[in-house]
PDB file of C-alpha atoms in Angstrom:
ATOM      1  CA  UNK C   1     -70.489 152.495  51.118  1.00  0.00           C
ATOM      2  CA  UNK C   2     -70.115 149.127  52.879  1.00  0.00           C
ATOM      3  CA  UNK C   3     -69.073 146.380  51.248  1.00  0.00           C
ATOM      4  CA  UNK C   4     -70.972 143.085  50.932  1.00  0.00           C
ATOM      5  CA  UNK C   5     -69.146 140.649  52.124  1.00  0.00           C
ATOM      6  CA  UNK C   6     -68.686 137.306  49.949  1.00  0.00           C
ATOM      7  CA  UNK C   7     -70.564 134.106  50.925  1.00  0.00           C
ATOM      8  CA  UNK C   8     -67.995 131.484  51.921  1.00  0.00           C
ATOM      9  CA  UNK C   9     -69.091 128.169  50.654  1.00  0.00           C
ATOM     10  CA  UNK C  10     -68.596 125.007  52.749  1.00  0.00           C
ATOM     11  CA  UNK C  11     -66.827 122.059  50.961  1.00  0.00           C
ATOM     12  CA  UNK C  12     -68.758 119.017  51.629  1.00  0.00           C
ATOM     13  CA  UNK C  13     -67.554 116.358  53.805  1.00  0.00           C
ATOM     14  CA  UNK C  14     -67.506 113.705  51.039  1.00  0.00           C
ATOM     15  CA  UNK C  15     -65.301 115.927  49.254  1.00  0.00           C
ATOM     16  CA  UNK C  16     -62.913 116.834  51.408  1.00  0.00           C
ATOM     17  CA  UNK C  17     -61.124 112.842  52.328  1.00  0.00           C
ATOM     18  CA  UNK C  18     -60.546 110.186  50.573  1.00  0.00           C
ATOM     19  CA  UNK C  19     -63.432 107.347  49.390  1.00  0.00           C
ATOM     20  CA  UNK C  20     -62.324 104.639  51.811  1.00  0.00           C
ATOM     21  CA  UNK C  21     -61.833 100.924  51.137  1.00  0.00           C
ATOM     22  CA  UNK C  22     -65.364  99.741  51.540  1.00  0.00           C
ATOM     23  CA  UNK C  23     -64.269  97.096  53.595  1.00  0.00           C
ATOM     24  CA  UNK C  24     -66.530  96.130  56.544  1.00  0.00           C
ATOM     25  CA  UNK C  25     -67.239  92.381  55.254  1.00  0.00           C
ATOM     26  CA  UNK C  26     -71.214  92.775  57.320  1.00  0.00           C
ATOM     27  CA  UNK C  27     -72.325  95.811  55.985  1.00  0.00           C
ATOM     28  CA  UNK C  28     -73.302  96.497  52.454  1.00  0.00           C
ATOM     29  CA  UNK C  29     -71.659  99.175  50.945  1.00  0.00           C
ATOM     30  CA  UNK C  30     -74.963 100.865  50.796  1.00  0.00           C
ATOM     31  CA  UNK C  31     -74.273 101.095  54.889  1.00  0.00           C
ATOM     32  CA  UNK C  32     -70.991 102.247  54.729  1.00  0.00           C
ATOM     33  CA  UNK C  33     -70.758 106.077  54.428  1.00  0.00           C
ATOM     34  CA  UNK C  34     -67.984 107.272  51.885  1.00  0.00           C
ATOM     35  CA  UNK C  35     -66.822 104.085  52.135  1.00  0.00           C
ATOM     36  CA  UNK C  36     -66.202 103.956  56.191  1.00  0.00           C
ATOM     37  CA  UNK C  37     -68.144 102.236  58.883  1.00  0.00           C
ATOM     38  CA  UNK C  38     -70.675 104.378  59.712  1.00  0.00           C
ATOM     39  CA  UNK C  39     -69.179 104.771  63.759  1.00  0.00           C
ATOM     40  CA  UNK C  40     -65.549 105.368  62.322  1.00  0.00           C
ATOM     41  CA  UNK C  41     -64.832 109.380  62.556  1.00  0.00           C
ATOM     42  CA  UNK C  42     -65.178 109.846  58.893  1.00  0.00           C
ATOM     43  CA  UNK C  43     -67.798 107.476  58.762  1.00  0.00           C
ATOM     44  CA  UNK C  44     -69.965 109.984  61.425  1.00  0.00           C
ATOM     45  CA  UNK C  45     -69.013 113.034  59.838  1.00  0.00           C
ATOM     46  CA  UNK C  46     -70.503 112.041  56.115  1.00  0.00           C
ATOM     47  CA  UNK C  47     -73.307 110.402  57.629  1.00  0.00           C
ATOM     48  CA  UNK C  48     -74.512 112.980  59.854  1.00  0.00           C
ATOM     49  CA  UNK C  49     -73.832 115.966  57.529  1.00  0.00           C
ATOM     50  CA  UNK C  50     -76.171 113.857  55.062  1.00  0.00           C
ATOM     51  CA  UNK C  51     -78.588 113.906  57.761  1.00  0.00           C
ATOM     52  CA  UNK C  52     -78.685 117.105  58.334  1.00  0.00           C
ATOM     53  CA  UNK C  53     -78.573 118.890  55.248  1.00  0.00           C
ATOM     54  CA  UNK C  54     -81.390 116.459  54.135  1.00  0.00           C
ATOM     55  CA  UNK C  55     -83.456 117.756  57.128  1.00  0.00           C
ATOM     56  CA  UNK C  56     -83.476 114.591  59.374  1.00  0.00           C
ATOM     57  CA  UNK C  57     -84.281 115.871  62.727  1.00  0.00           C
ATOM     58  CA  UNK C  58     -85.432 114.277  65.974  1.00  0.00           C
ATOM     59  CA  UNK C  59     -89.074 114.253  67.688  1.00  0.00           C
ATOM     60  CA  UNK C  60     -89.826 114.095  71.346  1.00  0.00           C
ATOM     61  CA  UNK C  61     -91.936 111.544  72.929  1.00  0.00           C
ATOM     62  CA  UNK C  62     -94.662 114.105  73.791  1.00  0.00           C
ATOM     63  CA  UNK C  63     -94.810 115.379  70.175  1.00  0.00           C
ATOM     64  CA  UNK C  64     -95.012 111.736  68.686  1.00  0.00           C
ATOM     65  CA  UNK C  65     -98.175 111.023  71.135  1.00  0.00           C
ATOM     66  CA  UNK C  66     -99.918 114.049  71.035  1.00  0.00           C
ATOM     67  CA  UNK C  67     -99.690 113.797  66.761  1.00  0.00           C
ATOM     68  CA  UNK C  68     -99.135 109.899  66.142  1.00  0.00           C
ATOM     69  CA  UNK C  69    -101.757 110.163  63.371  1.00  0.00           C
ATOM     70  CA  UNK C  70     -99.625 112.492  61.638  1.00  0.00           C
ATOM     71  CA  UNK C  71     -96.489 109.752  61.464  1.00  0.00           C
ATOM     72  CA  UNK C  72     -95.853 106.611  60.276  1.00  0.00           C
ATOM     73  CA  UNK C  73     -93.673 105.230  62.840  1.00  0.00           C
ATOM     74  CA  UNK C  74     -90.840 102.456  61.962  1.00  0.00           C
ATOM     75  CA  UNK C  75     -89.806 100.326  64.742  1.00  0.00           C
ATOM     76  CA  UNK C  76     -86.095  99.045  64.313  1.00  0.00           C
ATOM     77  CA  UNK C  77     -85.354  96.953  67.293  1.00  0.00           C
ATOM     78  CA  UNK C  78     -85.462  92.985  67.345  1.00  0.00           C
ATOM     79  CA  UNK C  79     -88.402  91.026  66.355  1.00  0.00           C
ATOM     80  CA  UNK C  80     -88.580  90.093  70.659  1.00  0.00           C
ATOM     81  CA  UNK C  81     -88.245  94.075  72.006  1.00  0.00           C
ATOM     82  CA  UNK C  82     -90.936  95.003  69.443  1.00  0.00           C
ATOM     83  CA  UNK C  83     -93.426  91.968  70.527  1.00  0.00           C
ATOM     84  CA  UNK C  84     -93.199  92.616  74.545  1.00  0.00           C
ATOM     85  CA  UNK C  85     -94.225  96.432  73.765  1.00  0.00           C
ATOM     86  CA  UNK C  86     -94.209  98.927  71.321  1.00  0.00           C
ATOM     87  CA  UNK C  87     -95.776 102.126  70.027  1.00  0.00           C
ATOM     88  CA  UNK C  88     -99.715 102.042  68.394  1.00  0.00           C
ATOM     89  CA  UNK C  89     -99.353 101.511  65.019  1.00  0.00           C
ATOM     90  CA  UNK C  90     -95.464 100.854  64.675  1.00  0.00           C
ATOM     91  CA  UNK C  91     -94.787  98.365  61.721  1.00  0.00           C
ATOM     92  CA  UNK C  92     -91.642  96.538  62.525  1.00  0.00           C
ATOM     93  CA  UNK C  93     -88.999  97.005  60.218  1.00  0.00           C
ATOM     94  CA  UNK C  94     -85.929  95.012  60.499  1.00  0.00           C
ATOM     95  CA  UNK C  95     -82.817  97.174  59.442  1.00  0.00           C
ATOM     96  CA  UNK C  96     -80.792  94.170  60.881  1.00  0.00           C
ATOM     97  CA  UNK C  97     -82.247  90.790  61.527  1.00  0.00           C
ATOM     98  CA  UNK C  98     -81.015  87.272  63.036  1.00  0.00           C
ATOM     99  CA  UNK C  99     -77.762  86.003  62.299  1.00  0.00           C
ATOM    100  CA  UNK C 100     -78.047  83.133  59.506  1.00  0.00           C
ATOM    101  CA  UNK C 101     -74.690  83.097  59.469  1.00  0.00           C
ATOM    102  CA  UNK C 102     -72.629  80.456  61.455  1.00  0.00           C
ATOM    103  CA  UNK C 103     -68.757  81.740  62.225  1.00  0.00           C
ATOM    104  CA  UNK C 104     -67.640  84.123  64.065  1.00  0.00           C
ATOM    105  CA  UNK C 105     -66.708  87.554  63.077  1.00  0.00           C
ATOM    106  CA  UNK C 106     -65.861  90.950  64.726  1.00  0.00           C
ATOM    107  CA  UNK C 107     -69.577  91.981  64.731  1.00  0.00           C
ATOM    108  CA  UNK C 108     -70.311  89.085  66.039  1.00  0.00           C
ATOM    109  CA  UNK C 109     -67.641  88.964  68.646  1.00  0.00           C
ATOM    110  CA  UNK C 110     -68.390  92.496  70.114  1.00  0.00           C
ATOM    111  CA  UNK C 111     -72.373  91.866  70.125  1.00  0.00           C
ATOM    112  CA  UNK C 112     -71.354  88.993  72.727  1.00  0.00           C
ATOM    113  CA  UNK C 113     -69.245  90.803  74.232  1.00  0.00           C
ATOM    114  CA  UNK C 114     -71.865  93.170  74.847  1.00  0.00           C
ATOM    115  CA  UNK C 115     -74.659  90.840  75.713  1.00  0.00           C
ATOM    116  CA  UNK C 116     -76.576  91.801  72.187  1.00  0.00           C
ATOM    117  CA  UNK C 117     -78.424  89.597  70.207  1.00  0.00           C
ATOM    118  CA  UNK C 118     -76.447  88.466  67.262  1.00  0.00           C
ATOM    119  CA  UNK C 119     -77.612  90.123  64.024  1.00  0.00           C
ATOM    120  CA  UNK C 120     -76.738  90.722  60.034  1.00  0.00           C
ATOM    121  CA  UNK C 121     -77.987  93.654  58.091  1.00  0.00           C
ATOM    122  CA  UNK C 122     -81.337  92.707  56.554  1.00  0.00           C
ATOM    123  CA  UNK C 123     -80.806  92.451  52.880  1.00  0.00           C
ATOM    124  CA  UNK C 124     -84.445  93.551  52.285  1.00  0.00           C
ATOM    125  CA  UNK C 125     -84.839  96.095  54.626  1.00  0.00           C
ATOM    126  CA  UNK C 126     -85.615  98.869  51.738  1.00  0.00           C
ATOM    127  CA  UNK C 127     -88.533  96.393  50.026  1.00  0.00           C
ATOM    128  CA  UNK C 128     -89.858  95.922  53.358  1.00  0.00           C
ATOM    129  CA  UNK C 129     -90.457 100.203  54.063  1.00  0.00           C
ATOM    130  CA  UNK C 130     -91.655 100.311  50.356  1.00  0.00           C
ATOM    131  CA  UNK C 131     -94.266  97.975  50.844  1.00  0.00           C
ATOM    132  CA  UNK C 132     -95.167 100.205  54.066  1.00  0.00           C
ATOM    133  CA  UNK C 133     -94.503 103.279  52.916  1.00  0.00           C
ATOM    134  CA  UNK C 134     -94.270 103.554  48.835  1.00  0.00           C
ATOM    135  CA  UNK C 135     -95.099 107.750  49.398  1.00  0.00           C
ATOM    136  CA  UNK C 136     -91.338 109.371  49.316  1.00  0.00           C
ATOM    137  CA  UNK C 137     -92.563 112.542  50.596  1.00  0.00           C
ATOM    138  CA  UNK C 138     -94.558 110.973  54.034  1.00  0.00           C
ATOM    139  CA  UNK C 139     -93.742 111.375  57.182  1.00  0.00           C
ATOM    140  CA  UNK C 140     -91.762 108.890  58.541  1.00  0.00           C
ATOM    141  CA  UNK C 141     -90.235 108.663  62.620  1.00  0.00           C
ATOM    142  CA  UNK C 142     -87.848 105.782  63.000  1.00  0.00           C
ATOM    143  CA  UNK C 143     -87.453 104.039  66.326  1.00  0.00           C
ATOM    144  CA  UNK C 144     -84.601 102.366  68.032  1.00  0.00           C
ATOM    145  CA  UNK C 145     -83.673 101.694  71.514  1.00  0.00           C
ATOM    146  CA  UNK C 146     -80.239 103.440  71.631  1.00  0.00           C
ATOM    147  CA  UNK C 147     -80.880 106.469  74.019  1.00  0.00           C
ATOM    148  CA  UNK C 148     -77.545 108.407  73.431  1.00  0.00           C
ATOM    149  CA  UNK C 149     -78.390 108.213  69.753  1.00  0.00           C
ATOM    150  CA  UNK C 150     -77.935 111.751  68.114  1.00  0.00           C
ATOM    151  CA  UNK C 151     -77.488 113.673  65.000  1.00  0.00           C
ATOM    152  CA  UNK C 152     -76.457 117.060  66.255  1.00  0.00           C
ATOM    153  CA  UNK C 153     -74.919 116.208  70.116  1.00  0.00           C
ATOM    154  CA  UNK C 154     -75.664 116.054  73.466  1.00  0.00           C
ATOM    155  CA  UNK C 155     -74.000 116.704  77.233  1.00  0.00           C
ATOM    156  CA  UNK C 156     -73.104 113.155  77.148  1.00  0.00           C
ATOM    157  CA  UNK C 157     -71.676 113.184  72.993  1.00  0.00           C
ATOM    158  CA  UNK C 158     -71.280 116.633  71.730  1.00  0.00           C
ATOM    159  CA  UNK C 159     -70.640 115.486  68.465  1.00  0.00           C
ATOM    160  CA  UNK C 160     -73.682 113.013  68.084  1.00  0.00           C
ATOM    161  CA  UNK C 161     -73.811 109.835  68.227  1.00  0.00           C
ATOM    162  CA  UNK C 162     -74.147 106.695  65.440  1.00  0.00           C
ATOM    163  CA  UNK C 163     -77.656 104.605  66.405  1.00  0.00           C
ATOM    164  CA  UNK C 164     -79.642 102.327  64.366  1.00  0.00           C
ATOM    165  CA  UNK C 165     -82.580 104.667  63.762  1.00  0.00           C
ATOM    166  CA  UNK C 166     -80.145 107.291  62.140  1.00  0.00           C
ATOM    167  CA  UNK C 167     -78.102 104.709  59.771  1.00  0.00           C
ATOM    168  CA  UNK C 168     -81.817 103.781  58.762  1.00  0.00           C
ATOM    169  CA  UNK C 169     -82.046 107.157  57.880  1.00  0.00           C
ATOM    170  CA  UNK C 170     -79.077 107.449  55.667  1.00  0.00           C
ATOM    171  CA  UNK C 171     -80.883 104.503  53.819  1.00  0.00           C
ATOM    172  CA  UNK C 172     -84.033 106.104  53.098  1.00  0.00           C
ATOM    173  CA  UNK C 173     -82.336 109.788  52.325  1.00  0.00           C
ATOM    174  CA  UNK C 174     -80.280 107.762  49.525  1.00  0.00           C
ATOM    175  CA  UNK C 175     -83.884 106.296  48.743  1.00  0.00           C
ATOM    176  CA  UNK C 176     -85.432 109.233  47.868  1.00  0.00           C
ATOM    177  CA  UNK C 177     -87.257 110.198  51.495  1.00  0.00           C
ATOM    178  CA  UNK C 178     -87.902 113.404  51.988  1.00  0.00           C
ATOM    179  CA  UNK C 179     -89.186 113.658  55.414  1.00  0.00           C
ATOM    180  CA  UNK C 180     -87.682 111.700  58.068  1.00  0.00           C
ATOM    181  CA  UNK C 181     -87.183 111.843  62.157  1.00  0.00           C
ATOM    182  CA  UNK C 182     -86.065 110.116  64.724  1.00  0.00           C
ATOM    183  CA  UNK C 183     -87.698 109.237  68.376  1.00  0.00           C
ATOM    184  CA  UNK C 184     -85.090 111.761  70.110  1.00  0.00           C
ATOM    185  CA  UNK C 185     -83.784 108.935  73.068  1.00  0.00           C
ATOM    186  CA  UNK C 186     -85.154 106.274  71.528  1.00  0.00           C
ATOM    187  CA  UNK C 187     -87.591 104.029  73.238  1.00  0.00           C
ATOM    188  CA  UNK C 188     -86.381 104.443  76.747  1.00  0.00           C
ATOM    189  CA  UNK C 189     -87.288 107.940  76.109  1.00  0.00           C
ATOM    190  CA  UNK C 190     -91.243 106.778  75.177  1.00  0.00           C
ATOM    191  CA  UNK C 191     -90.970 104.194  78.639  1.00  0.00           C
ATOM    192  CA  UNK C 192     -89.679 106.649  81.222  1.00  0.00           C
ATOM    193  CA  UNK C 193     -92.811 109.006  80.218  1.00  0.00           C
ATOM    194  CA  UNK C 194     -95.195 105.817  81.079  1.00  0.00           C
ATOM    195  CA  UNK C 195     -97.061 105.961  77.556  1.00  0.00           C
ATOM    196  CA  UNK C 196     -98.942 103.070  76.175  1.00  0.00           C
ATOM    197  CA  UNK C 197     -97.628 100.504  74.848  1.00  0.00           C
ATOM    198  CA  UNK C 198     -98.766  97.170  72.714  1.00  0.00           C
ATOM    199  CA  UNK C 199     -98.028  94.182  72.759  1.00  0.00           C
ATOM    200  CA  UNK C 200     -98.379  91.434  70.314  1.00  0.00           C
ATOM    201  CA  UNK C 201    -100.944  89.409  72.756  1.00  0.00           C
ATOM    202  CA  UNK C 202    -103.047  92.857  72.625  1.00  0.00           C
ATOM    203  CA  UNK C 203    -102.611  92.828  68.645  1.00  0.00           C
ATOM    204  CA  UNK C 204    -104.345  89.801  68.654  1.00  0.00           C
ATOM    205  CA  UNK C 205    -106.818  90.287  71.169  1.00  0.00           C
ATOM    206  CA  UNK C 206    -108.347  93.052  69.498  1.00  0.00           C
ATOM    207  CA  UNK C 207    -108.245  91.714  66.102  1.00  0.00           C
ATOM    208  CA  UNK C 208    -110.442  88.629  67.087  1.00  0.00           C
TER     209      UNK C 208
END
C-alpha cells in the first residue's frame, strides 16, 4: 500500500527574519514591509509573498479595454501624467503627492538624480480610495507608469520587481481589499497598443 506522503508546510516570509528597524524617515511604517523598505531584498520578499497569497495579480491592456466596465481603475502617477492622458474613467489617486517638504533627503536626492518629480507619501491616500471605493470586495486595477513593475518576474527581473501600483496594493490588502490587479507594464503598456486616452481638456469639454 503506498504511503501518503505528508504535506510540507511553507514558513511564511514574515516569520522566517527578523522585524527590521522601521527606519526609512519618508515612508510610514504602514509602507514599510516587516519593517524594510519595500525595494530592500527582505522588503520584496514580504511584500510580494503578501501579494500573492492575497491573490493580487496583473491584467493586460487588452483585457482592461475590452471589460473596463467591470473595473474600477486607480491611476497612481502625478497629478501632470494623469491630466495630459489617462484611461476612461480612472480616478486619480495619489499614493505619493508633491513634496511640502523643504530639505533635502535621500529620496529626494535620488528622485533628482533621476530626473523624477519630487514627492512624499500622501498621508491620505487610504481616505481618498474609501471615498472612491468604500466596497472591500470590488474590483479594483491600479495604474502606474513603471513598465518593469512585477509581482511574479519577468526576462528582464526574474524575481519581480517593486513599482508604485504594487506597494499600493500592499496598502489596500492590509485594508481589507479583496480583489486587486495591476495594469501588467503599466501605462506604457496601455500607449504602445494606441488606446484612447483622456485628457483633462476632454473632461471638461464633455461635461459642459
Amino acid at each position: 500500500k503506498a504511503r501518503s506522503v505528508p504535506a510540507v508546510s511553507k514558513t511564511p516570509v514574515a516569520d522566517s527574519i527578523p522585524v527590521g528597524p522601521y527606519d526609512h524617515r519618508s515612508l510610514s511604517r504602514s509602507m514599510q514591509p516587516h519593517g524594510y523598505i519595500p525595494a530592500s531584498p527582505y522588503g520584496w520578499a514580504v511584500l510580494q509573498e503578501k501579494l500573492q497569497t492575497s491573490n493580487v495579480r496583473e491584467v493586460s491592456a487588452a483585457r482592461l479595454k475590452a471589460g473596463a466596465d467591470d473595473f474600477v481603475v486607480l491611476d497612481l502617477r502625478d497629478p501632470d501624467d494623469f491630466a495630459k492622458g489617462h484611461i476612461s474613467g480612472a480616478r486619480s489617486v495619489l499614493l505619493f503627492r508633491p513634496n511640502t517638504k523643504k530639505g533635502p533627503n535621500l529620496r529626494n536626492l535620488l528622485l533628482m538624480m533621476t530626473g523624477s518629480p519630487l514627492t512624499e507619501e500622501n498621508p491620505e491616500f487610504m481616505e481618498e480610495v474609501e471615498r472612491i471605493v468604500p466596497e472591500r470586495k470590488a474590483r479594483i486595477v491600479l495604474v502606474c507608469n513603471l513598465e518593469e513593475g512585477s509581482l511574479d518576474g519577468n526576462a528582464k527581473n526574474p524575481r519581480g520587481c517593486i513599482s508604485r501600483s504594487l506597494l499600493a496594493a500592499f496598502r489596500l490588502v492590509d485594508e481589507g481589499y479583496t480583489d486587486l490587479r495591476y495594469l501588467e507594464r503599466g501605462m506604457p503598456s496601455w500607449e504602445a497598443e494606441g488606446y484612447p486616452l483622456v485628457t483633462d481638456d476632454a473632461c471638461e469639454q464633455g461635461s459642459m
